[in-house]
Amino acid sequence: MEQTVQRKEFRLLTKGLRTIFTIIMVLMIFSLTMIAILFVGVMVVTEQEVNHFLAKGSVTASIHFEGVEMMLADQVARDIHYTKKDIVTLLFTATIYIAILLLMVIQVRNVLSNLSKGIIFSLATSKKIERIAYGVMVLSLTVNAFRTYIVYLMMQQFQLESLFVKTDIVKDISYHFTGINWTLLLCGLVIWTIARIFRYGAFLQDEYDATA
């Protein structure tokens, strides 16, 4: 009786988590769709039209980074120089970043689907968990470059480098595109270890089924 209750609770948990990751997956697909629409808009609209709109219109701008929000002065916002190449690069970078996360979410969703069906120690499940681990490891090696490049493009669009230097508080600004996010790398190694445990469990399960 107790095992039956625990089995039902486990299935409810996995199905609930699968629903959550399904929602996350849909939101990411929606984000990629919006980026595709923006990409088409950027390719169609000329730089002159956008810069003319920014110069004549009433523009307010702010920068969000690491929980910090900076509202830019009206003059700075009016002096924004739109460059199509930078925006296309920004959208392309965001697409790669979201695509990697989407692939990881899909793998997690598939693992939860197998668990809800009672398929736990199997080679397919271990491979899916391994793919999640590899995705986390890739992010650990690239997330700093992604984020730094996004900040770099924002600084270029708003021409903030020269403004900061002119204050005499900032002497120089440099960008570091290399680096490892050790927290993500450790998480990736832990997930990879779990995947190997699942693979060994699948091996033992096959042996048990063969001898039973």
Tab-separated table of C-alpha atoms in Angstrom:
chain	number	residue	atom	x	y	z
A	1	MET	CA	0.000	0.000	0.000
A	2	GLU	CA	2.761	2.424	0.988
A	3	GLN	CA	4.730	1.600	-2.173
A	4	THR	CA	1.654	2.292	-4.285
A	5	VAL	CA	1.183	5.712	-2.643
A	6	GLN	CA	4.853	6.582	-3.134
A	7	ARG	CA	4.667	5.474	-6.762
A	8	LYS	CA	1.650	7.717	-7.370
A	9	GLU	CA	3.320	10.663	-5.636
A	10	PHE	CA	6.457	10.183	-7.730
A	11	ARG	CA	4.444	10.096	-10.950
A	12	LEU	CA	2.526	13.219	-9.940
A	13	LEU	CA	5.827	14.966	-9.162
A	14	THR	CA	7.403	14.038	-12.484
A	15	LYS	CA	4.269	14.977	-14.420
A	16	GLY	CA	4.088	18.326	-12.611
A	17	LEU	CA	7.739	19.066	-13.357
A	18	ARG	CA	7.229	17.976	-16.963
A	19	THR	CA	4.362	20.461	-17.241
A	20	ILE	CA	6.581	23.240	-15.876
A	21	PHE	CA	9.357	22.457	-18.343
A	22	THR	CA	6.792	22.255	-21.140
A	23	ILE	CA	5.713	25.813	-20.311
A	24	ILE	CA	9.365	26.915	-20.245
A	25	MET	CA	9.909	25.227	-23.615
A	26	VAL	CA	6.916	27.036	-25.138
A	27	LEU	CA	8.147	30.378	-23.788
A	28	MET	CA	11.596	29.780	-25.282
A	29	ILE	CA	10.104	28.861	-28.650
A	30	PHE	CA	8.029	32.042	-28.451
A	31	SER	CA	11.204	34.026	-27.674
A	32	LEU	CA	12.969	32.528	-30.699
A	33	THR	CA	9.942	33.399	-32.838
A	34	MET	CA	10.032	37.010	-31.627
A	35	ILE	CA	13.761	37.186	-32.345
A	36	ALA	CA	13.090	35.900	-35.868
A	37	ILE	CA	10.447	38.610	-36.357
A	38	LEU	CA	12.849	41.254	-35.035
A	39	PHE	CA	15.549	39.942	-37.351
A	40	VAL	CA	13.249	40.382	-40.350
A	41	GLY	CA	12.362	43.891	-39.174
A	42	VAL	CA	16.022	44.815	-38.748
A	43	MET	CA	16.818	43.587	-42.244
A	44	VAL	CA	13.902	45.498	-43.802
A	45	VAL	CA	14.201	48.855	-41.997
A	46	THR	CA	17.208	50.974	-42.945
A	47	GLU	CA	19.672	52.521	-40.497
A	48	GLN	CA	18.764	56.023	-41.682
A	49	GLU	CA	15.082	55.518	-40.856
A	50	VAL	CA	15.826	54.253	-37.344
A	51	ASN	CA	18.389	56.968	-36.562
A	52	HIS	CA	15.984	59.623	-37.859
A	53	PHE	CA	13.264	58.269	-35.583
A	54	LEU	CA	15.606	58.233	-32.592
A	55	ALA	CA	16.740	61.799	-33.254
A	56	LYS	CA	13.245	63.223	-33.745
A	57	GLY	CA	11.261	61.082	-31.346
A	58	SER	CA	11.012	61.076	-27.573
A	59	VAL	CA	13.244	58.197	-26.495
A	60	THR	CA	13.864	56.851	-23.019
A	61	ALA	CA	16.404	54.122	-22.418
A	62	SER	CA	17.653	52.041	-19.531
A	63	ILE	CA	20.208	49.283	-19.060
A	64	HIS	CA	19.530	46.214	-16.903
A	65	PHE	CA	22.462	44.129	-15.760
A	66	GLU	CA	22.898	41.812	-12.742
A	67	GLY	CA	19.914	43.265	-10.903
A	68	VAL	CA	21.040	46.846	-11.567
A	69	GLU	CA	18.942	49.259	-13.635
A	70	MET	CA	20.478	52.443	-15.022
A	71	MET	CA	18.164	55.070	-16.505
A	72	LEU	CA	19.990	57.039	-19.174
A	73	ALA	CA	19.693	60.802	-19.413
A	74	ASP	CA	17.499	62.200	-22.205
A	75	GLN	CA	20.481	63.584	-24.109
A	76	VAL	CA	22.243	60.219	-24.026
A	77	ALA	CA	19.110	58.454	-25.234
A	78	ARG	CA	18.755	60.935	-28.119
A	79	ASP	CA	22.380	60.390	-29.117
A	80	ILE	CA	21.911	56.648	-29.613
A	81	HIS	CA	23.425	55.614	-32.934
A	82	TYR	CA	21.686	52.603	-34.426
A	83	THR	CA	23.948	50.198	-36.319
A	84	LYS	CA	22.278	47.338	-38.160
A	85	LYS	CA	25.358	45.102	-38.024
A	86	ASP	CA	25.564	45.289	-34.221
A	87	ILE	CA	21.862	44.566	-33.766
A	88	VAL	CA	22.009	41.587	-36.142
A	89	THR	CA	24.998	40.242	-34.216
A	90	LEU	CA	23.137	40.746	-30.926
A	91	LEU	CA	20.075	38.872	-32.195
A	92	PHE	CA	22.255	36.074	-33.575
A	93	THR	CA	24.080	35.746	-30.236
A	94	ALA	CA	20.791	35.679	-28.327
A	95	THR	CA	19.465	33.009	-30.705
A	96	ILE	CA	22.449	30.719	-30.048
A	97	TYR	CA	22.170	31.232	-26.284
A	98	ILE	CA	18.429	30.528	-26.153
A	99	ALA	CA	18.784	27.568	-28.539
A	100	ILE	CA	21.300	25.883	-26.226
A	101	LEU	CA	18.979	26.410	-23.264
A	102	LEU	CA	16.025	25.125	-25.289
A	103	LEU	CA	17.849	21.892	-26.171
A	104	MET	CA	18.633	21.366	-22.493
A	105	VAL	CA	15.010	21.986	-21.486
A	106	ILE	CA	13.821	19.485	-24.109
A	107	GLN	CA	16.194	16.839	-22.740
A	108	VAL	CA	15.030	17.476	-19.156
A	109	ARG	CA	11.428	17.222	-20.311
A	110	ASN	CA	12.142	13.898	-22.048
A	111	VAL	CA	13.856	12.524	-18.939
A	112	LEU	CA	10.867	13.500	-16.792
A	113	SER	CA	8.563	11.873	-19.334
A	114	ASN	CA	10.495	8.594	-19.047
A	115	LEU	CA	10.503	8.790	-15.247
A	116	SER	CA	6.739	9.339	-15.132
A	117	LYS	CA	6.337	6.180	-17.232
A	118	GLY	CA	8.509	4.212	-14.823
A	119	ILE	CA	11.474	4.109	-17.225
A	120	ILE	CA	14.282	5.038	-14.847
A	121	PHE	CA	17.462	3.029	-15.325
A	122	SER	CA	17.714	2.857	-19.100
A	123	LEU	CA	20.362	3.668	-21.659
A	124	ALA	CA	18.082	6.260	-23.308
A	125	THR	CA	17.582	8.101	-20.009
A	126	SER	CA	21.304	8.139	-19.254
A	127	LYS	CA	22.058	9.533	-22.729
A	128	LYS	CA	19.534	12.328	-22.261
A	129	ILE	CA	21.062	13.233	-18.894
A	130	GLU	CA	24.517	13.208	-20.513
A	131	ARG	CA	23.302	15.669	-23.167
A	132	ILE	CA	22.075	17.949	-20.395
A	133	ALA	CA	25.497	17.730	-18.741
A	134	TYR	CA	27.281	18.579	-21.989
A	135	GLY	CA	24.943	21.535	-22.519
A	136	VAL	CA	25.722	22.886	-19.049
A	137	MET	CA	29.451	22.440	-19.695
A	138	VAL	CA	29.204	24.317	-22.987
A	139	LEU	CA	27.414	27.151	-21.208
A	140	SER	CA	30.099	27.217	-18.518
A	141	LEU	CA	32.697	27.882	-21.218
A	142	THR	CA	30.659	30.367	-23.274
A	143	VAL	CA	28.285	32.204	-20.934
A	144	ASN	CA	30.881	34.815	-19.954
A	145	ALA	CA	31.665	35.495	-23.616
A	146	PHE	CA	27.937	35.777	-24.444
A	147	ARG	CA	27.227	38.187	-21.629
A	148	THR	CA	30.341	40.271	-22.188
A	149	TYR	CA	29.585	40.596	-25.881
A	150	ILE	CA	26.017	41.708	-25.156
A	151	VAL	CA	27.330	44.352	-22.747
A	152	TYR	CA	29.888	45.411	-25.366
A	153	LEU	CA	27.186	45.879	-28.005
A	154	MET	CA	25.018	47.863	-25.603
A	155	MET	CA	27.944	50.093	-24.721
A	156	GLN	CA	28.580	50.683	-28.412
A	157	GLN	CA	24.963	51.473	-29.212
A	158	PHE	CA	24.606	53.950	-26.355
A	159	GLN	CA	28.176	55.260	-26.782
A	160	LEU	CA	28.700	54.877	-23.046
A	161	GLU	CA	32.447	54.243	-23.188
A	162	SER	CA	33.312	57.819	-24.084
A	163	LEU	CA	30.796	59.148	-21.561
A	164	PHE	CA	32.284	57.126	-18.707
A	165	VAL	CA	35.836	58.133	-19.619
A	166	LYS	CA	34.862	61.807	-19.789
A	167	THR	CA	33.756	61.739	-16.146
A	168	ASP	CA	37.424	61.331	-15.094
A	169	ILE	CA	36.273	58.597	-12.725
A	170	VAL	CA	36.821	55.799	-15.224
A	171	LYS	CA	40.269	55.700	-16.813
A	172	ASP	CA	39.676	52.917	-19.317
A	173	ILE	CA	37.192	50.165	-20.149
A	174	SER	CA	38.240	46.700	-21.296
A	175	TYR	CA	36.245	43.604	-22.172
A	176	HIS	CA	37.196	40.045	-21.264
A	177	PHE	CA	35.535	37.491	-23.526
A	178	THR	CA	37.292	34.458	-22.097
A	179	GLY	CA	36.703	32.768	-18.774
A	180	ILE	CA	35.041	29.771	-17.189
A	181	ASN	CA	31.934	29.830	-15.054
A	182	TRP	CA	33.129	27.326	-12.464
A	183	THR	CA	29.701	26.952	-10.855
A	184	LEU	CA	28.133	25.811	-14.125
A	185	LEU	CA	31.127	23.603	-14.892
A	186	LEU	CA	30.800	21.877	-11.508
A	187	CYS	CA	27.058	21.421	-12.060
A	188	GLY	CA	27.805	19.904	-15.476
A	189	LEU	CA	30.266	17.432	-13.959
A	190	VAL	CA	27.753	16.463	-11.261
A	191	ILE	CA	25.017	15.898	-13.872
A	192	TRP	CA	27.453	13.883	-16.010
A	193	THR	CA	28.270	11.715	-12.972
A	194	ILE	CA	24.568	11.126	-12.371
A	195	ALA	CA	24.201	10.131	-16.029
A	196	ARG	CA	26.969	7.566	-15.614
A	197	ILE	CA	25.250	6.204	-12.507
A	198	PHE	CA	22.029	5.843	-14.499
A	199	ARG	CA	23.958	4.067	-17.255
A	200	TYR	CA	25.432	1.604	-14.776
A	201	GLY	CA	21.990	1.135	-13.267
A	202	ALA	CA	20.656	0.328	-16.746
A	203	PHE	CA	23.426	-2.266	-17.136
A	204	LEU	CA	22.505	-3.903	-13.829
A	205	GLN	CA	18.819	-3.798	-14.761
A	206	ASP	CA	19.533	-5.578	-18.067
A	207	GLU	CA	21.582	-8.203	-16.232
A	208	TYR	CA	18.792	-8.753	-13.720
A	209	ASP	CA	16.183	-9.057	-16.494
A	210	ALA	CA	18.391	-11.537	-18.343
A	211	THR	CA	18.839	-13.783	-15.303
A	212	ALA	CA	15.280	-13.495	-13.977
